[in-house]
Amino acid sequence: MATYPNNSNGNSQGVISQVVSTGADAVVRATKAANRAVSSLDFDGLGATLANAAQHAIDQVRGYSQAPVRSPYVITPKRTGLVGGLQVAGGVVLLATAVSSLVFSLIFTQINGVLAAMGFLSTAAFVAGGVALVSRGTDTFGLGAYIDRIAYALADRLVVPVRELSVATGIPMLRLRKILKRALSCGSIPQGRLEGDGVNETLYLTSASYNAHLQSQANIQKAQAYEQARRQADSQMPDDAQRVVSACQRFAMSMMKASERITHEDTRRRMADLTDRIARMSEAVRSHPDVAPKLDRYVEYYLPTTEKLVNAYAELDAVQATGANADATRQEVDEMLDLLTQATDKQLDDLRLDQVWDVSGDAYVMRTMLSQDGLTGQH
């Protein structure tokens, strides 16, 4: 298990002193080496010796500069040893008092039953209080050391699962959760929050990180509600429209998975552009399900064929295939992606134009009917 330095005000001054001392030692060694080299006229040895001395100093300074980082969001409580010792001592006094109370209770048993009963109750109270004080004092006694260990394990992190922190500090989960709750209650982690339950509990070191978590949870809930509403709306569309929307969704998922295996950035950009066009097509079908029959060719041929070609491209990259044939295949797939993107743009324009004509036609029919009914004010 890793060791953690003590938290003291002179820590940084000590590191500086060590660095200065290391530099001075390196200078002394280099000077002695230079004197020996000059006296023997070994100037090649002089250069090597000076280089070794300088490298040694650099290595030493680097070692000091890589000292463990302590979390700035954790404050070690003062005098925990003294407070813990006093609590233990108080508990021992209460336990001793309980023994005395028990003795007097036994004596009064033969004299006055009421006083004896009160004595036994007092004894029980003293025992309970003494045990509680001893237990709390024992925990408080080592609390500062535990919090120091936690602070160095956290380093510069703002969010950490408690299970992961347990592994990093070597503190068992149950004990660590108890220590963290004590640290939060006594102000050692001023902005800290524990969220979750059991093995899924997470420690947030700052209010900002906790608020970001809450916002993320809210966004997830909104996204889930939106997705549920969308699925419900999709289920009410005609069968051919549902078929197009499902095909577009499958295509987007396939492109996402294939993109993770493709190393060429230009190809991944082409795939993203095409996926964006297909997503727009899906939205167009959701808004106007009647256009779905015009996209049968996409569902039956264009999208599945594109998936097949892109997966073949991904296989080439997965095995790091090289050579003229592999390059030619990649170029053909890139050209096909560009061509299908342009074709999809044209298809989207055609769908929008159809919608415009539909709106114009509806407006013309309504205007004609209003005029025939004499409601336009025109004769």
Tab-separated table of C-alpha atoms in Angstrom:
chain	number	residue	atom	x	y	z
A	1	MET	CA	0.000	0.000	0.000
A	2	ALA	CA	1.225	3.472	-0.830
A	3	THR	CA	2.574	5.713	1.945
A	4	TYR	CA	1.289	9.254	2.296
A	5	PRO	CA	3.315	12.210	3.595
A	6	ASN	CA	2.253	14.064	6.696
A	7	ASN	CA	0.350	17.306	6.193
A	8	SER	CA	2.492	20.087	7.697
A	9	ASN	CA	2.960	23.789	7.008
A	10	GLY	CA	6.682	23.311	6.383
A	11	ASN	CA	6.218	20.702	3.672
A	12	SER	CA	6.913	23.020	0.710
A	13	GLN	CA	9.878	24.663	2.510
A	14	GLY	CA	11.320	21.187	3.118
A	15	VAL	CA	11.050	20.273	-0.543
A	16	ILE	CA	12.747	23.545	-1.545
A	17	SER	CA	15.565	22.913	0.933
A	18	GLN	CA	16.069	19.408	-0.459
A	19	VAL	CA	16.206	20.714	-4.022
A	20	VAL	CA	18.756	23.409	-3.076
A	21	SER	CA	20.839	20.856	-1.191
A	22	THR	CA	20.764	18.492	-4.174
A	23	GLY	CA	21.892	21.256	-6.525
A	24	ALA	CA	24.721	22.228	-4.202
A	25	ASP	CA	25.929	18.622	-3.921
A	26	ALA	CA	25.895	18.318	-7.705
A	27	VAL	CA	28.006	21.491	-8.030
A	28	VAL	CA	30.532	20.188	-5.492
A	29	ARG	CA	30.845	16.845	-7.303
A	30	ALA	CA	31.200	18.573	-10.653
A	31	THR	CA	33.898	20.909	-9.306
A	32	LYS	CA	35.935	18.039	-7.886
A	33	ALA	CA	35.631	16.142	-11.138
A	34	ALA	CA	36.717	19.207	-13.101
A	35	ASN	CA	39.817	19.654	-10.921
A	36	ARG	CA	40.794	15.994	-11.406
A	37	ALA	CA	40.241	16.190	-15.157
A	38	VAL	CA	42.225	19.410	-15.555
A	39	SER	CA	45.123	18.101	-13.517
A	40	SER	CA	45.286	14.983	-15.717
A	41	LEU	CA	44.463	16.862	-18.954
A	42	ASP	CA	41.516	14.429	-19.500
A	43	PHE	CA	39.088	16.869	-21.106
A	44	ASP	CA	36.899	14.101	-22.603
A	45	GLY	CA	36.454	12.693	-19.122
A	46	LEU	CA	35.676	16.198	-17.880
A	47	GLY	CA	32.751	16.550	-20.308
A	48	ALA	CA	31.318	13.150	-19.428
A	49	THR	CA	31.654	13.726	-15.703
A	50	LEU	CA	29.967	17.122	-15.853
A	51	ALA	CA	27.129	15.658	-17.922
A	52	ASN	CA	26.639	12.818	-15.429
A	53	ALA	CA	26.605	15.218	-12.492
A	54	ALA	CA	24.060	17.471	-14.188
A	55	GLN	CA	21.831	14.519	-15.066
A	56	HIS	CA	22.015	13.269	-11.477
A	57	ALA	CA	20.896	16.668	-10.199
A	58	ILE	CA	18.034	16.775	-12.708
A	59	ASP	CA	16.878	13.291	-11.695
A	60	GLN	CA	16.936	14.239	-8.023
A	61	VAL	CA	14.980	17.447	-8.588
A	62	ARG	CA	12.451	15.619	-10.763
A	63	GLY	CA	11.943	13.108	-7.964
A	64	TYR	CA	11.176	15.901	-5.508
A	65	SER	CA	8.855	17.689	-7.944
A	66	GLN	CA	6.774	14.528	-8.367
A	67	ALA	CA	5.742	14.426	-4.717
A	68	PRO	CA	2.169	13.183	-4.087
A	69	VAL	CA	-0.540	15.768	-4.708
A	70	ARG	CA	-2.973	16.463	-1.878
A	71	SER	CA	-6.593	17.378	-2.581
A	72	PRO	CA	-7.180	21.094	-1.863
A	73	TYR	CA	-10.819	20.310	-1.028
A	74	VAL	CA	-10.011	18.226	2.061
A	75	ILE	CA	-9.056	19.771	5.412
A	76	THR	CA	-7.436	17.633	8.096
A	77	PRO	CA	-9.077	18.324	11.486
A	78	LYS	CA	-6.770	19.655	14.200
A	79	ARG	CA	-5.891	17.847	17.458
A	80	THR	CA	-7.860	14.711	16.625
A	81	GLY	CA	-5.433	12.713	18.747
A	82	LEU	CA	-6.024	14.928	21.787
A	83	VAL	CA	-9.793	14.979	21.323
A	84	GLY	CA	-9.891	11.209	20.798
A	85	GLY	CA	-7.770	10.621	23.886
A	86	LEU	CA	-10.046	12.797	26.001
A	87	GLN	CA	-13.107	10.949	24.714
A	88	VAL	CA	-11.559	7.580	25.535
A	89	ALA	CA	-10.573	8.841	28.990
A	90	GLY	CA	-14.115	10.126	29.562
A	91	GLY	CA	-15.497	6.753	28.523
A	92	VAL	CA	-13.187	4.955	30.948
A	93	VAL	CA	-14.320	7.278	33.766
A	94	LEU	CA	-17.973	6.511	32.982
A	95	LEU	CA	-17.255	2.776	32.966
A	96	ALA	CA	-15.482	3.069	36.327
A	97	THR	CA	-18.452	5.006	37.655
A	98	ALA	CA	-20.717	2.236	36.380
A	99	VAL	CA	-18.731	-0.296	38.431
A	100	SER	CA	-19.121	1.841	41.546
A	101	SER	CA	-22.836	2.293	40.855
A	102	LEU	CA	-23.230	-1.453	40.447
A	103	VAL	CA	-21.541	-2.091	43.800
A	104	PHE	CA	-23.805	0.398	45.605
A	105	SER	CA	-26.858	-1.064	43.866
A	106	LEU	CA	-25.974	-4.531	45.114
A	107	ILE	CA	-25.583	-3.175	48.655
A	108	PHE	CA	-28.932	-1.353	48.539
A	109	THR	CA	-30.672	-4.468	47.243
A	110	GLN	CA	-30.858	-5.700	50.872
A	111	ILE	CA	-31.904	-2.289	52.248
A	112	ASN	CA	-34.150	-0.454	49.766
A	113	GLY	CA	-35.454	-2.029	46.587
A	114	VAL	CA	-36.361	1.312	44.967
A	115	LEU	CA	-32.885	2.761	45.483
A	116	ALA	CA	-31.368	-0.467	44.208
A	117	ALA	CA	-33.471	-0.309	41.019
A	118	MET	CA	-32.441	3.294	40.427
A	119	GLY	CA	-28.839	2.254	40.928
A	120	PHE	CA	-29.098	-0.488	38.334
A	121	LEU	CA	-30.618	1.980	35.854
A	122	SER	CA	-27.786	4.422	36.534
A	123	THR	CA	-25.268	1.632	36.011
A	124	ALA	CA	-26.773	0.767	32.628
A	125	ALA	CA	-26.683	4.416	31.601
A	126	PHE	CA	-23.036	4.784	32.657
A	127	VAL	CA	-22.069	1.630	30.767
A	128	ALA	CA	-23.853	2.765	27.581
A	129	GLY	CA	-22.293	6.234	27.769
A	130	GLY	CA	-18.845	4.860	28.530
A	131	VAL	CA	-18.880	2.370	25.661
A	132	ALA	CA	-20.123	5.063	23.250
A	133	LEU	CA	-17.401	7.512	24.324
A	134	VAL	CA	-14.646	4.914	24.069
A	135	SER	CA	-15.843	3.860	20.604
A	136	ARG	CA	-16.100	7.434	19.339
A	137	GLY	CA	-12.773	8.376	20.886
A	138	THR	CA	-11.073	5.432	19.187
A	139	ASP	CA	-12.475	6.563	15.832
A	140	THR	CA	-11.565	10.212	16.447
A	141	PHE	CA	-8.033	9.300	17.533
A	142	GLY	CA	-7.083	8.066	14.041
A	143	LEU	CA	-9.445	10.286	12.059
A	144	GLY	CA	-6.777	12.820	11.066
A	145	ALA	CA	-4.453	10.149	9.668
A	146	TYR	CA	-7.298	8.557	7.721
A	147	ILE	CA	-8.398	11.900	6.259
A	148	ASP	CA	-4.800	12.658	5.241
A	149	ARG	CA	-4.628	9.317	3.449
A	150	ILE	CA	-7.904	10.041	1.677
A	151	ALA	CA	-6.743	13.543	0.668
A	152	TYR	CA	-3.594	12.218	-1.024
A	153	ALA	CA	-5.508	9.412	-2.728
A	154	LEU	CA	-7.982	11.954	-4.147
A	155	ALA	CA	-5.196	14.210	-5.477
A	156	ASP	CA	-6.785	16.613	-7.994
A	157	ARG	CA	-9.952	14.613	-8.684
A	158	LEU	CA	-13.383	16.174	-8.170
A	159	VAL	CA	-15.498	13.005	-8.390
A	160	VAL	CA	-14.547	9.502	-7.267
A	161	PRO	CA	-16.530	6.298	-6.590
A	162	VAL	CA	-16.207	5.219	-2.954
A	163	ARG	CA	-15.263	1.678	-4.011
A	164	GLU	CA	-12.371	3.041	-6.096
A	165	LEU	CA	-11.275	5.257	-3.193
A	166	SER	CA	-11.320	2.207	-0.911
A	167	VAL	CA	-8.886	0.412	-3.208
A	168	ALA	CA	-6.618	3.485	-3.476
A	169	THR	CA	-6.431	4.048	0.291
A	170	GLY	CA	-6.532	0.449	1.456
A	171	ILE	CA	-9.409	1.285	3.810
A	172	PRO	CA	-12.264	-1.271	3.842
A	173	MET	CA	-15.511	-0.044	2.289
A	174	LEU	CA	-17.621	-0.051	5.446
A	175	ARG	CA	-14.987	1.778	7.478
A	176	LEU	CA	-14.297	4.248	4.656
A	177	ARG	CA	-17.977	5.177	4.374
A	178	LYS	CA	-18.076	5.789	8.126
A	179	ILE	CA	-14.929	7.958	7.955
A	180	LEU	CA	-16.278	9.958	5.015
A	181	LYS	CA	-19.529	10.656	6.853
A	182	ARG	CA	-17.538	11.836	9.889
A	183	ALA	CA	-15.366	14.012	7.641
A	184	LEU	CA	-18.431	15.565	6.018
A	185	SER	CA	-20.171	16.196	9.330
A	186	CYS	CA	-17.123	17.834	10.932
A	187	GLY	CA	-16.407	20.079	7.908
A	188	SER	CA	-13.225	18.363	6.707
A	189	ILE	CA	-14.714	18.221	3.197
A	190	PRO	CA	-16.598	21.559	3.202
A	191	GLN	CA	-18.316	21.192	-0.177
A	192	GLY	CA	-18.400	17.394	-0.229
A	193	ARG	CA	-21.441	15.237	-0.949
A	194	LEU	CA	-22.009	11.483	-0.867
A	195	GLU	CA	-24.508	10.325	-3.475
A	196	GLY	CA	-25.829	6.850	-4.168
A	197	ASP	CA	-26.205	3.789	-2.029
A	198	GLY	CA	-24.054	0.798	-1.147
A	199	VAL	CA	-21.401	-0.165	-3.691
A	200	ASN	CA	-22.555	2.569	-6.097
A	201	GLU	CA	-21.885	5.459	-3.709
A	202	THR	CA	-19.862	8.357	-5.123
A	203	LEU	CA	-17.987	11.209	-3.410
A	204	TYR	CA	-18.266	14.705	-4.937
A	205	LEU	CA	-15.609	17.108	-3.689
A	206	THR	CA	-17.135	20.419	-4.819
A	207	SER	CA	-20.565	21.951	-5.207
A	208	ALA	CA	-19.874	22.482	-8.913
A	209	SER	CA	-19.127	18.796	-9.530
A	210	TYR	CA	-22.244	17.755	-7.585
A	211	ASN	CA	-24.439	20.242	-9.470
A	212	ALA	CA	-23.010	18.962	-12.761
A	213	HIS	CA	-23.993	15.450	-11.683
A	214	LEU	CA	-27.541	16.588	-10.889
A	215	GLN	CA	-27.785	18.361	-14.249
A	216	SER	CA	-26.515	15.254	-16.018
A	217	GLN	CA	-29.123	13.127	-14.268
A	218	ALA	CA	-31.850	15.601	-15.233
A	219	ASN	CA	-30.670	15.553	-18.851
A	220	ILE	CA	-30.701	11.750	-18.873
A	221	GLN	CA	-34.255	11.698	-17.538
A	222	LYS	CA	-35.349	14.236	-20.163
A	223	ALA	CA	-33.670	12.209	-22.914
A	224	GLN	CA	-35.350	9.027	-21.712
A	225	ALA	CA	-38.745	10.724	-21.595
A	226	TYR	CA	-38.188	12.184	-25.081
A	227	GLU	CA	-37.135	8.796	-26.461
A	228	GLN	CA	-40.160	7.114	-24.923
A	229	ALA	CA	-42.491	9.739	-26.401
A	230	ARG	CA	-40.804	9.376	-29.794
A	231	ARG	CA	-41.167	5.599	-29.777
A	232	GLN	CA	-44.828	5.947	-28.909
A	233	ALA	CA	-45.313	8.411	-31.760
A	234	ASP	CA	-43.376	6.144	-34.153
A	235	SER	CA	-45.619	3.206	-33.266
A	236	GLN	CA	-48.621	5.184	-34.471
A	237	MET	CA	-47.170	5.837	-37.929
A	238	PRO	CA	-48.124	3.755	-40.970
A	239	ASP	CA	-46.141	0.548	-41.455
A	240	ASP	CA	-44.123	1.816	-44.414
A	241	ALA	CA	-43.106	4.957	-42.471
A	242	GLN	CA	-42.065	2.839	-39.470
A	243	ARG	CA	-39.980	0.689	-41.790
A	244	VAL	CA	-38.091	3.709	-43.134
A	245	VAL	CA	-37.474	5.200	-39.674
A	246	SER	CA	-36.226	1.848	-38.309
A	247	ALA	CA	-33.893	1.417	-41.290
A	248	CYS	CA	-32.452	4.894	-40.741
A	249	GLN	CA	-31.867	4.164	-37.047
A	250	ARG	CA	-30.130	0.859	-37.803
A	251	PHE	CA	-27.950	2.586	-40.372
A	252	ALA	CA	-26.892	5.278	-37.881
A	253	MET	CA	-25.947	2.651	-35.285
A	254	SER	CA	-24.002	0.654	-37.870
A	255	MET	CA	-22.048	3.742	-38.966
A	256	MET	CA	-21.233	4.590	-35.350
A	257	LYS	CA	-19.812	1.119	-34.666
A	258	ALA	CA	-17.859	1.006	-37.927
A	259	SER	CA	-16.405	4.478	-37.286
A	260	GLU	CA	-14.732	3.171	-34.127
A	261	ARG	CA	-12.709	0.719	-36.248
A	262	ILE	CA	-11.794	3.102	-39.068
A	263	THR	CA	-8.591	5.091	-38.651
A	264	HIS	CA	-8.835	7.454	-41.638
A	265	GLU	CA	-10.256	10.763	-40.462
A	266	ASP	CA	-11.547	11.817	-43.907
A	267	THR	CA	-13.596	8.636	-44.221
A	268	ARG	CA	-15.055	9.056	-40.737
A	269	ARG	CA	-16.025	12.625	-41.661
A	270	ARG	CA	-17.771	11.367	-44.813
A	271	MET	CA	-19.636	8.776	-42.749
A	272	ALA	CA	-20.734	11.424	-40.246
A	273	ASP	CA	-21.980	13.689	-43.063
A	274	LEU	CA	-24.010	10.867	-44.607
A	275	THR	CA	-25.413	9.807	-41.216
A	276	ASP	CA	-26.537	13.381	-40.631
A	277	ARG	CA	-28.424	13.383	-43.977
A	278	ILE	CA	-30.070	10.052	-43.162
A	279	ALA	CA	-31.167	11.420	-39.778
A	280	ARG	CA	-32.803	14.378	-41.553
A	281	MET	CA	-34.557	11.946	-43.863
A	282	SER	CA	-35.888	10.048	-40.845
A	283	GLU	CA	-37.222	13.291	-39.351
A	284	ALA	CA	-38.875	14.152	-42.654
A	285	VAL	CA	-40.698	10.815	-42.610
A	286	ARG	CA	-41.778	11.379	-39.008
A	287	SER	CA	-43.219	14.765	-39.946
A	288	HIS	CA	-44.779	13.569	-43.209
A	289	PRO	CA	-45.303	9.771	-43.164
A	290	ASP	CA	-46.891	9.924	-46.618
A	291	VAL	CA	-43.445	10.391	-48.230
A	292	ALA	CA	-42.240	6.982	-46.988
A	293	PRO	CA	-43.095	5.062	-50.206
A	294	LYS	CA	-40.684	7.304	-52.130
A	295	LEU	CA	-37.802	5.985	-49.998
A	296	ASP	CA	-38.234	2.271	-50.641
A	297	ARG	CA	-35.015	2.137	-52.668
A	298	TYR	CA	-33.082	3.543	-49.693
A	299	VAL	CA	-34.492	0.941	-47.330
A	300	GLU	CA	-34.099	-2.010	-49.699
A	301	TYR	CA	-30.767	-1.242	-51.353
A	302	TYR	CA	-28.865	2.001	-50.675
A	303	LEU	CA	-28.574	1.777	-46.888
A	304	PRO	CA	-27.824	-1.970	-46.565
A	305	THR	CA	-25.285	-1.846	-49.408
A	306	THR	CA	-23.546	1.147	-47.821
A	307	GLU	CA	-23.346	-0.706	-44.506
A	308	LYS	CA	-21.762	-3.680	-46.253
A	309	LEU	CA	-19.140	-1.537	-48.019
A	310	VAL	CA	-18.271	0.482	-44.908
A	311	ASN	CA	-17.877	-2.705	-42.848
A	312	ALA	CA	-15.513	-4.049	-45.489
A	313	TYR	CA	-13.523	-0.804	-45.213
A	314	ALA	CA	-13.442	-1.197	-41.407
A	315	GLU	CA	-12.111	-4.762	-41.785
A	316	LEU	CA	-9.265	-3.472	-43.949
A	317	ASP	CA	-8.319	-0.949	-41.281
A	318	ALA	CA	-8.688	-3.533	-38.506
A	319	VAL	CA	-6.036	-5.775	-40.102
A	320	GLN	CA	-4.012	-2.730	-41.229
A	321	ALA	CA	-4.210	-3.832	-44.847
A	322	THR	CA	-1.852	-2.070	-47.251
A	323	GLY	CA	-1.132	-2.221	-50.932
A	324	ALA	CA	-2.693	-1.083	-54.182
A	325	ASN	CA	-5.837	-3.198	-53.871
A	326	ALA	CA	-6.556	-2.042	-50.314
A	327	ASP	CA	-6.007	1.605	-51.268
A	328	ALA	CA	-8.263	1.234	-54.319
A	329	THR	CA	-11.021	-0.297	-52.183
A	330	ARG	CA	-10.783	2.536	-49.667
A	331	GLN	CA	-10.962	5.116	-52.465
A	332	GLU	CA	-14.033	3.448	-53.988
A	333	VAL	CA	-15.822	3.468	-50.614
A	334	ASP	CA	-14.933	7.145	-50.074
A	335	GLU	CA	-16.294	8.041	-53.502
A	336	MET	CA	-19.452	6.025	-52.862
A	337	LEU	CA	-20.017	7.867	-49.557
A	338	ASP	CA	-19.664	11.221	-51.307
A	339	LEU	CA	-22.015	10.142	-54.088
A	340	LEU	CA	-24.691	8.852	-51.709
A	341	THR	CA	-24.445	12.021	-49.593
A	342	GLN	CA	-25.078	14.141	-52.696
A	343	ALA	CA	-27.954	11.878	-53.741
A	344	THR	CA	-29.495	12.108	-50.269
A	345	ASP	CA	-29.248	15.901	-50.358
A	346	LYS	CA	-31.152	15.852	-53.652
A	347	GLN	CA	-33.724	13.449	-52.214
A	348	LEU	CA	-34.248	15.760	-49.227
A	349	ASP	CA	-34.674	18.730	-51.578
A	350	ASP	CA	-37.256	16.751	-53.551
A	351	LEU	CA	-39.151	15.885	-50.369
A	352	ARG	CA	-39.173	19.519	-49.303
A	353	LEU	CA	-40.309	20.568	-52.801
A	354	ASP	CA	-43.153	18.034	-52.645
A	355	GLN	CA	-44.212	19.488	-49.307
A	356	VAL	CA	-44.146	22.997	-50.789
A	357	TRP	CA	-46.303	21.868	-53.711
A	358	ASP	CA	-48.691	20.153	-51.302
A	359	VAL	CA	-49.029	23.342	-49.272
A	360	SER	CA	-49.510	25.439	-52.403
A	361	GLY	CA	-52.116	23.011	-53.729
A	362	ASP	CA	-54.027	22.997	-50.436
A	363	ALA	CA	-53.922	26.792	-50.308
A	364	TYR	CA	-55.200	27.050	-53.910
A	365	VAL	CA	-58.096	24.650	-53.238
A	366	MET	CA	-59.092	26.506	-50.064
A	367	ARG	CA	-58.931	29.875	-51.834
A	368	THR	CA	-61.141	28.550	-54.650
A	369	MET	CA	-63.712	27.104	-52.242
A	370	LEU	CA	-63.850	30.336	-50.208
A	371	SER	CA	-64.404	32.319	-53.407
A	372	GLN	CA	-67.164	29.981	-54.579
A	373	ASP	CA	-68.892	30.356	-51.213
A	374	GLY	CA	-68.678	34.125	-51.495
A	375	LEU	CA	-66.500	34.468	-48.414
A	376	THR	CA	-63.502	36.233	-49.930
A	377	GLY	CA	-65.159	39.604	-50.599
A	378	GLN	CA	-64.219	39.285	-54.238
A	379	HIS	CA	-66.917	39.165	-56.990
